[in-house]
PDB file of C-alpha atoms in Angstrom:
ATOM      1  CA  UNK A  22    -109.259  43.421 -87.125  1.00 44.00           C
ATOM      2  CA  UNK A  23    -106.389  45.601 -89.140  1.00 56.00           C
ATOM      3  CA  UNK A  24    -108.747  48.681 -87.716  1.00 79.00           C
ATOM      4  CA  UNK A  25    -108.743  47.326 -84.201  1.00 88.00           C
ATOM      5  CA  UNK A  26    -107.102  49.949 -81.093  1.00 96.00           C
ATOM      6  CA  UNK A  27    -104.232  49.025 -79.915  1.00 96.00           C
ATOM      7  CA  UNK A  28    -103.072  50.582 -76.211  1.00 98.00           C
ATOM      8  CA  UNK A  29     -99.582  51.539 -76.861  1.00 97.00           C
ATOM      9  CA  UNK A  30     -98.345  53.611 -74.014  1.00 98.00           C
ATOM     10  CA  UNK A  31     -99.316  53.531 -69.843  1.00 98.00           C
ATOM     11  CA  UNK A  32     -98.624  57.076 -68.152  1.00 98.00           C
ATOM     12  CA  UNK A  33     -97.727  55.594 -64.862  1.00 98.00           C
ATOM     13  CA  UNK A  34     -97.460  59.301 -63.259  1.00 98.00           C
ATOM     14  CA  UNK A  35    -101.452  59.479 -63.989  1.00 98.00           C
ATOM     15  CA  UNK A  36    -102.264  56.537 -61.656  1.00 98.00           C
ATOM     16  CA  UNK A  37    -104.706  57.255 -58.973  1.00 98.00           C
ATOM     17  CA  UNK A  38    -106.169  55.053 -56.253  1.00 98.00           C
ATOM     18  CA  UNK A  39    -108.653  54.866 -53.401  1.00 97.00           C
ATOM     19  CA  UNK A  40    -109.761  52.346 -50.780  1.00 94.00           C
ATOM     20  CA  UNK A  41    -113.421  51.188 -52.523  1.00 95.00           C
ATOM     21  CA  UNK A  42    -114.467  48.711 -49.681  1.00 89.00           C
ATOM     22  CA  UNK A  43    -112.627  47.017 -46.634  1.00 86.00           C
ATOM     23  CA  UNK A  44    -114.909  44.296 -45.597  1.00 82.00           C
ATOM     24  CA  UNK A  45    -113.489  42.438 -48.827  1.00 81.00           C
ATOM     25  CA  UNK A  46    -110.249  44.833 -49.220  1.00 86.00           C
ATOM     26  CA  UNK A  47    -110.954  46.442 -52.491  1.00 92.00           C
ATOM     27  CA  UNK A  48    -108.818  49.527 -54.264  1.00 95.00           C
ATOM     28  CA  UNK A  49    -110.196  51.315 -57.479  1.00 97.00           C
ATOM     29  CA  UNK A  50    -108.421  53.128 -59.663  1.00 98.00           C
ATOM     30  CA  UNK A  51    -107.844  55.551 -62.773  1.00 98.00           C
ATOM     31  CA  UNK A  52    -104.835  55.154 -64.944  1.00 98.00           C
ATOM     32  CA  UNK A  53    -104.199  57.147 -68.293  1.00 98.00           C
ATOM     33  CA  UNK A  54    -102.991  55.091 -71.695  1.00 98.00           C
ATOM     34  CA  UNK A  55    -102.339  56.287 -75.194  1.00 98.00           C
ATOM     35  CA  UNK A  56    -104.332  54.647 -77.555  1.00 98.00           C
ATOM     36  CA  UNK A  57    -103.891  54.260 -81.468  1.00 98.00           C
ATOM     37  CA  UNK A  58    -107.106  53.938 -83.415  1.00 97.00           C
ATOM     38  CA  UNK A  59    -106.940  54.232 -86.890  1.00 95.00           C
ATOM     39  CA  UNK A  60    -107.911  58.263 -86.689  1.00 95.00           C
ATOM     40  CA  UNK A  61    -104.836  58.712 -84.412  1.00 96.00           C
ATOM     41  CA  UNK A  62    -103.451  58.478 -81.138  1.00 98.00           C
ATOM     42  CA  UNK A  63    -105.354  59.764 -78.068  1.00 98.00           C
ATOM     43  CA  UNK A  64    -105.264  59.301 -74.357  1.00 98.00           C
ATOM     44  CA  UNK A  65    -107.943  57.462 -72.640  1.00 98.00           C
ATOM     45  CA  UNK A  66    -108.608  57.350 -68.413  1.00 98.00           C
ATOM     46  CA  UNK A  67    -109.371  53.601 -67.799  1.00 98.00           C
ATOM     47  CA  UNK A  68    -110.639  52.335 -64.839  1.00 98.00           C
ATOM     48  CA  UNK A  69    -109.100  49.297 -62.799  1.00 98.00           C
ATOM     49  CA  UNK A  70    -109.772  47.519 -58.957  1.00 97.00           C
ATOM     50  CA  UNK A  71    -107.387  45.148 -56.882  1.00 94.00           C
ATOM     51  CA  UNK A  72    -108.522  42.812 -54.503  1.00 83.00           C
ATOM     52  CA  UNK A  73    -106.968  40.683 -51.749  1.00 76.00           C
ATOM     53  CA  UNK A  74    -109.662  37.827 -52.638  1.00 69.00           C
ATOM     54  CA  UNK A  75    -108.513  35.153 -55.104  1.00 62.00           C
ATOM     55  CA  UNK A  76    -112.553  34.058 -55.850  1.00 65.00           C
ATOM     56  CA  UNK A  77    -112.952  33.220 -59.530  1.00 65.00           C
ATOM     57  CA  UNK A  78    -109.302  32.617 -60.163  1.00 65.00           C
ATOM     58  CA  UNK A  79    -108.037  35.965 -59.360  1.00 73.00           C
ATOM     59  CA  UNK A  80    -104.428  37.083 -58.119  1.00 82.00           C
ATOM     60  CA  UNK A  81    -103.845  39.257 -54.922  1.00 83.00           C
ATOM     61  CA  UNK A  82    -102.532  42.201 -55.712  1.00 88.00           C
ATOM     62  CA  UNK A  83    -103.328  42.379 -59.557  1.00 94.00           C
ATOM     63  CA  UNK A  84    -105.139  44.848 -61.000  1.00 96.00           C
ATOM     64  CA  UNK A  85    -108.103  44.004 -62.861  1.00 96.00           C
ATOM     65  CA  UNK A  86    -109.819  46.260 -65.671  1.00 98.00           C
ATOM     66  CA  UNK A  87    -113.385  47.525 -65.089  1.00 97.00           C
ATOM     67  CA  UNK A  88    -116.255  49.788 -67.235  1.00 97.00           C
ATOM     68  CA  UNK A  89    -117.380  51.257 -63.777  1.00 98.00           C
ATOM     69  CA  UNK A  90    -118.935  50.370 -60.882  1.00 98.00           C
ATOM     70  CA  UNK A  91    -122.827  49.701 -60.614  1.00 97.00           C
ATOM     71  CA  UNK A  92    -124.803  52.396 -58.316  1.00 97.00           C
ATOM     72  CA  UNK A  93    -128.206  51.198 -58.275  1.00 96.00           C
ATOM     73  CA  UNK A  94    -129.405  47.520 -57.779  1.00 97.00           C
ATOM     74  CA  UNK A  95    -131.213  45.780 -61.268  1.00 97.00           C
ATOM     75  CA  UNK A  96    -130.808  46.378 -64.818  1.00 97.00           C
ATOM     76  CA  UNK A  97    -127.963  48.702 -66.186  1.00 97.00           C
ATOM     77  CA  UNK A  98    -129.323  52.059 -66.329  1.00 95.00           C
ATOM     78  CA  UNK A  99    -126.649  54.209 -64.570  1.00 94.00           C
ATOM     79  CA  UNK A 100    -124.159  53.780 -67.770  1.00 97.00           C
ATOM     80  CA  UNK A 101    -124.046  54.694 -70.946  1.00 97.00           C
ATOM     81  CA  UNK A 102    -126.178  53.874 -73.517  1.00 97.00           C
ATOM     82  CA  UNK A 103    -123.170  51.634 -74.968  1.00 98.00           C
ATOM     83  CA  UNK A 104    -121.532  50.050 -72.066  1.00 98.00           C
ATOM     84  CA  UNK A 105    -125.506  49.576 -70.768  1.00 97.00           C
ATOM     85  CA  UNK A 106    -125.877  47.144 -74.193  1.00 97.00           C
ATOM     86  CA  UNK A 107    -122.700  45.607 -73.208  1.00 97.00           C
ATOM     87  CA  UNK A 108    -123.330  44.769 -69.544  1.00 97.00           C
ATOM     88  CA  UNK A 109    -126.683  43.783 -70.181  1.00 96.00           C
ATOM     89  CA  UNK A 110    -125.151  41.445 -72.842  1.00 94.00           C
ATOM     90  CA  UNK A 111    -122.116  39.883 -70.913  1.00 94.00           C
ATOM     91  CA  UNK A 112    -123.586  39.305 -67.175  1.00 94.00           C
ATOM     92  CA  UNK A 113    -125.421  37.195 -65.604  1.00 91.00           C
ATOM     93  CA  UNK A 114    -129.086  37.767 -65.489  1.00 93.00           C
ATOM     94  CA  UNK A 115    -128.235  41.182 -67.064  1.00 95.00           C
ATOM     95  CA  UNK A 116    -128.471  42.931 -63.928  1.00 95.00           C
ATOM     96  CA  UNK A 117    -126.245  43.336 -60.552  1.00 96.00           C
ATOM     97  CA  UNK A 118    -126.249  44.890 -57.135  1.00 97.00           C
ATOM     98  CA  UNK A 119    -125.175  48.502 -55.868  1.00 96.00           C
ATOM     99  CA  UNK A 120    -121.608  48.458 -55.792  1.00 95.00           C
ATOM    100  CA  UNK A 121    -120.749  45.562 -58.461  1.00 95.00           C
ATOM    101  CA  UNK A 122    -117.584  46.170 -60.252  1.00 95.00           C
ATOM    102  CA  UNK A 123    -118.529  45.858 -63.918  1.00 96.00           C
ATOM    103  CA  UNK A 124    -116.015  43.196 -65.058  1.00 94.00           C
ATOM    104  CA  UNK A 125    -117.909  40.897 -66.947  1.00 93.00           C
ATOM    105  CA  UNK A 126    -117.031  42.380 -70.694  1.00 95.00           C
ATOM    106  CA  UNK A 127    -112.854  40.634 -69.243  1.00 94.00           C
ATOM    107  CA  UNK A 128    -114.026  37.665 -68.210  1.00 88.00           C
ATOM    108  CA  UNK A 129    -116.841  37.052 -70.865  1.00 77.00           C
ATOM    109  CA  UNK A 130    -116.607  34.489 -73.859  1.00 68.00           C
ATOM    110  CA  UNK A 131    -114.629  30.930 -73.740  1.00 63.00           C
ATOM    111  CA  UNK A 132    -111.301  30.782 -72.404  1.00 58.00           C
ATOM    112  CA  UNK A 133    -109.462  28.093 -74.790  1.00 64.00           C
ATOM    113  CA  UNK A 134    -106.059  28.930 -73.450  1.00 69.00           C
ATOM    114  CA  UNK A 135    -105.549  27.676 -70.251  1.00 73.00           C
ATOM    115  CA  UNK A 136    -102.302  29.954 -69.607  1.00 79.00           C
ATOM    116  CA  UNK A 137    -104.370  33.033 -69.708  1.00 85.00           C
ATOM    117  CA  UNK A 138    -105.252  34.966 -66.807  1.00 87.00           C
ATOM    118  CA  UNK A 139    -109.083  35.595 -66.501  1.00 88.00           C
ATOM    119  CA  UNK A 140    -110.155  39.125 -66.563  1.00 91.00           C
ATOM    120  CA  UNK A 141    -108.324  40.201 -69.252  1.00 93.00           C
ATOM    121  CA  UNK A 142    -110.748  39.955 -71.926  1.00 91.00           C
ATOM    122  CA  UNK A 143    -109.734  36.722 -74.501  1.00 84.00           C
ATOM    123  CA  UNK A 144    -108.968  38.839 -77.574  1.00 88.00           C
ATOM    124  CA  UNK A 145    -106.307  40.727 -78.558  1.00 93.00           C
ATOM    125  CA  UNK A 146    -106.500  43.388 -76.195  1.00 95.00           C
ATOM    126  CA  UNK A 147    -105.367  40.507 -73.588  1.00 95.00           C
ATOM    127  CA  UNK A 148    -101.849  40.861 -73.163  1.00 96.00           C
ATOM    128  CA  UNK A 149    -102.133  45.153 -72.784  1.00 97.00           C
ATOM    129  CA  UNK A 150    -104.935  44.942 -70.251  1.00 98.00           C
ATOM    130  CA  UNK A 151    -102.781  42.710 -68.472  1.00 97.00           C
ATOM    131  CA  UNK A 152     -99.600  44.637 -68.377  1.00 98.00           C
ATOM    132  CA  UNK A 153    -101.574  47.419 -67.287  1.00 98.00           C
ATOM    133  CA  UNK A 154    -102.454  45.208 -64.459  1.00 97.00           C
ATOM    134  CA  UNK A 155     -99.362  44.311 -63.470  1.00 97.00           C
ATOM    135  CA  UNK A 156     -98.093  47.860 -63.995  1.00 98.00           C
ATOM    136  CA  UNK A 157    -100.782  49.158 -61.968  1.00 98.00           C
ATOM    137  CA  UNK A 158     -99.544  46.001 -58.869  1.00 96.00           C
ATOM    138  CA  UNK A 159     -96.311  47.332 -58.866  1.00 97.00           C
ATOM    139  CA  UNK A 160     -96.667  50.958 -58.758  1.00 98.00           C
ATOM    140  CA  UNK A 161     -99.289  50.547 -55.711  1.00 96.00           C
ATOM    141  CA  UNK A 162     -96.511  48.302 -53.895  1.00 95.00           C
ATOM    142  CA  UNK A 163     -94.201  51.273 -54.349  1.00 97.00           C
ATOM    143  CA  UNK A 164     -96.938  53.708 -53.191  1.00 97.00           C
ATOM    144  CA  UNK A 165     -96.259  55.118 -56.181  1.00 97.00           C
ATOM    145  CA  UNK A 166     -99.701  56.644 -56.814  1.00 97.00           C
ATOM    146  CA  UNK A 167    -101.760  59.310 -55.786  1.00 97.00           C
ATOM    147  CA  UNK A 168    -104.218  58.546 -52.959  1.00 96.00           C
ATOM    148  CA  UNK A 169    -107.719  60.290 -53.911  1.00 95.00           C
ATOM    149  CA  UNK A 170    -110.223  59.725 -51.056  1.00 93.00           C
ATOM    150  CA  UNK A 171    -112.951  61.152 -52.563  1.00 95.00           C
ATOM    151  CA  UNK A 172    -112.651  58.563 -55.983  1.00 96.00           C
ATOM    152  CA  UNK A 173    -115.837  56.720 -55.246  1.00 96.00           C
ATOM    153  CA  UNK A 174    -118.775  54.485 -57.790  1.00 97.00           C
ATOM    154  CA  UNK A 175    -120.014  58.138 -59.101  1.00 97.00           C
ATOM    155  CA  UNK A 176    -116.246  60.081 -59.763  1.00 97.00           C
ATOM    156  CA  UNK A 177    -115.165  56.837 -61.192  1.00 98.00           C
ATOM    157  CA  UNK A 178    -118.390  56.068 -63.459  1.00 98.00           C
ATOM    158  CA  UNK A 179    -117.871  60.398 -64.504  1.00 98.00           C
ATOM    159  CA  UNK A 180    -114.846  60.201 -65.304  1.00 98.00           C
ATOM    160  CA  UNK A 181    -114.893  57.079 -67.523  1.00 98.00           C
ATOM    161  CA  UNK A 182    -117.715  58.480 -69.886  1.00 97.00           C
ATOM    162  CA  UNK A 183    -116.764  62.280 -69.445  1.00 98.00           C
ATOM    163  CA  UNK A 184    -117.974  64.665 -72.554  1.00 98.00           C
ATOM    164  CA  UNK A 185    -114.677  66.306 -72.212  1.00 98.00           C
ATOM    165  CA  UNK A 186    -111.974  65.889 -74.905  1.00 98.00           C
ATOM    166  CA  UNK A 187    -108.191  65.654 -73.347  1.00 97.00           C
ATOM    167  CA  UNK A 188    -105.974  68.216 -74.518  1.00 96.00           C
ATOM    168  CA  UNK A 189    -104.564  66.479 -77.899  1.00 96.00           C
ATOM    169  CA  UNK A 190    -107.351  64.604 -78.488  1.00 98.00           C
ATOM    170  CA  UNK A 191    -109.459  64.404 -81.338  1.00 98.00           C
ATOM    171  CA  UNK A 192    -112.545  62.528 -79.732  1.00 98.00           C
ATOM    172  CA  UNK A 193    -113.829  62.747 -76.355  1.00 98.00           C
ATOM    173  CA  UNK A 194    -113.082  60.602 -73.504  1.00 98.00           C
ATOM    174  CA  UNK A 195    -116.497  58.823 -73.494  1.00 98.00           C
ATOM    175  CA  UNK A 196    -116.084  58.216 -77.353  1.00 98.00           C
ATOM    176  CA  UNK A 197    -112.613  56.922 -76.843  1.00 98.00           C
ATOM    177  CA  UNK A 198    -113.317  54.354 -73.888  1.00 98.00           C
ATOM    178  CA  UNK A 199    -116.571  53.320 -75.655  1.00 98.00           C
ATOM    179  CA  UNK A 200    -114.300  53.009 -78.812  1.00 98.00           C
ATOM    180  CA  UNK A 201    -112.292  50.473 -76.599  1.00 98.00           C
ATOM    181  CA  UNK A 202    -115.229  48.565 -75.802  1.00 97.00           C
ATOM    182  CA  UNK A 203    -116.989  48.384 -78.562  1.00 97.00           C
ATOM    183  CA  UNK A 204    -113.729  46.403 -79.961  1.00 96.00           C
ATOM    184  CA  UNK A 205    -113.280  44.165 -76.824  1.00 95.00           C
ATOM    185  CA  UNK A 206    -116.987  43.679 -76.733  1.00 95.00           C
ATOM    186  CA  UNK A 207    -116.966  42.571 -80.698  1.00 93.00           C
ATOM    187  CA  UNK A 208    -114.492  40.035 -80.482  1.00 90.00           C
ATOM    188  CA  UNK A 209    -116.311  37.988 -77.780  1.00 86.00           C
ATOM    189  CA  UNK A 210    -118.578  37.370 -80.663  1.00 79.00           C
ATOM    190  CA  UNK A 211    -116.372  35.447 -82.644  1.00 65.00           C
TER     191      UNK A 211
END
């Protein structure tokens, strides 16, 4: 994995959040990391929800990382082509309802250490995804974020596979998260 990303740097000042459901208190969010892959460093929007629920072993409060949120009910269409393959290949019955969080890439493949937080993905991306989330847990207790009413499924989904390259960047920001993935996504193989 000597080629593998590695998130090196959060820009907490680029966190942005918005109420996604109340029924089961939900907040989504956009956060901005530096990432080195083996062409450079470039900065990458990921995507990331909190709940108050603790279902499937989660912690109130944390932040957990997500590849979008699902608009239509069945198969993954709504996606890319790439995180499509992905979801169809690490959920359930490859499909889901309007308004799933995609989350099943960070909780897919056998978790051997019992220490480890699920939702974090069980490779070596682990330990960064989950600072992020506890990064992201903190600065939302502060209020430290910018409230943006209108992020909903669609901005959040756009902005995660965007054709636009950030200023700096070499590779656009759907090529950089999918870059991300593709890595996460090939080390629940082994």
């Amino acid at each position: 994995m000597n080629n593998s990303p590695c998130i090196t740097e959060i820009h907490k000042n680029s966190f942005c959040a918005n109420i996604y459901s109340m029924k089961h208190f939900r907040m989504i969010g956009l956060i901005e990391v530096s990432i080195s892959y083996s062409d450079g460093v470039e900065r990458v929007t990921l995507a990331y929800y909190s709940s108050s629920g603790t279902n499937n072993g989660k912690i109130k409060g944390l932040w957990y990382p997500i590849l979008g949120i699902k608009t239509n009910t069945g198969f993954f269409t709504e996606f890319t082509d790439y995180l499509n393959f992905v979801l169809t290949n690490t959920t359930d019955g490859s499909s889901a309802e309007e308004g799933w969080l995609a989350k099943s890439l960070f909780f897919f493949s056998d978790f051997i250490d019992d220490s480890k937080i699920m939702g974090f993905s069980n490779g070596t991306h682990y330990e960064a995804l989950l600072e992020i989330g506890k990064t992201l847990k903190d600065l939302y207790e502060k209020n430290e974020f910018c409230q943006i009413n209108f992020l909903d499924a669609n901005l959040l989904n756009k902005t995660l596979s965007s054709p636009l390259t950030y200023r700096g960047n070499k590779h656009s920001q759907k090529e950089n998260f999918e870059r991300l993935i593709q890595d996460i996504f090939l080390q629940t193989q082994y």
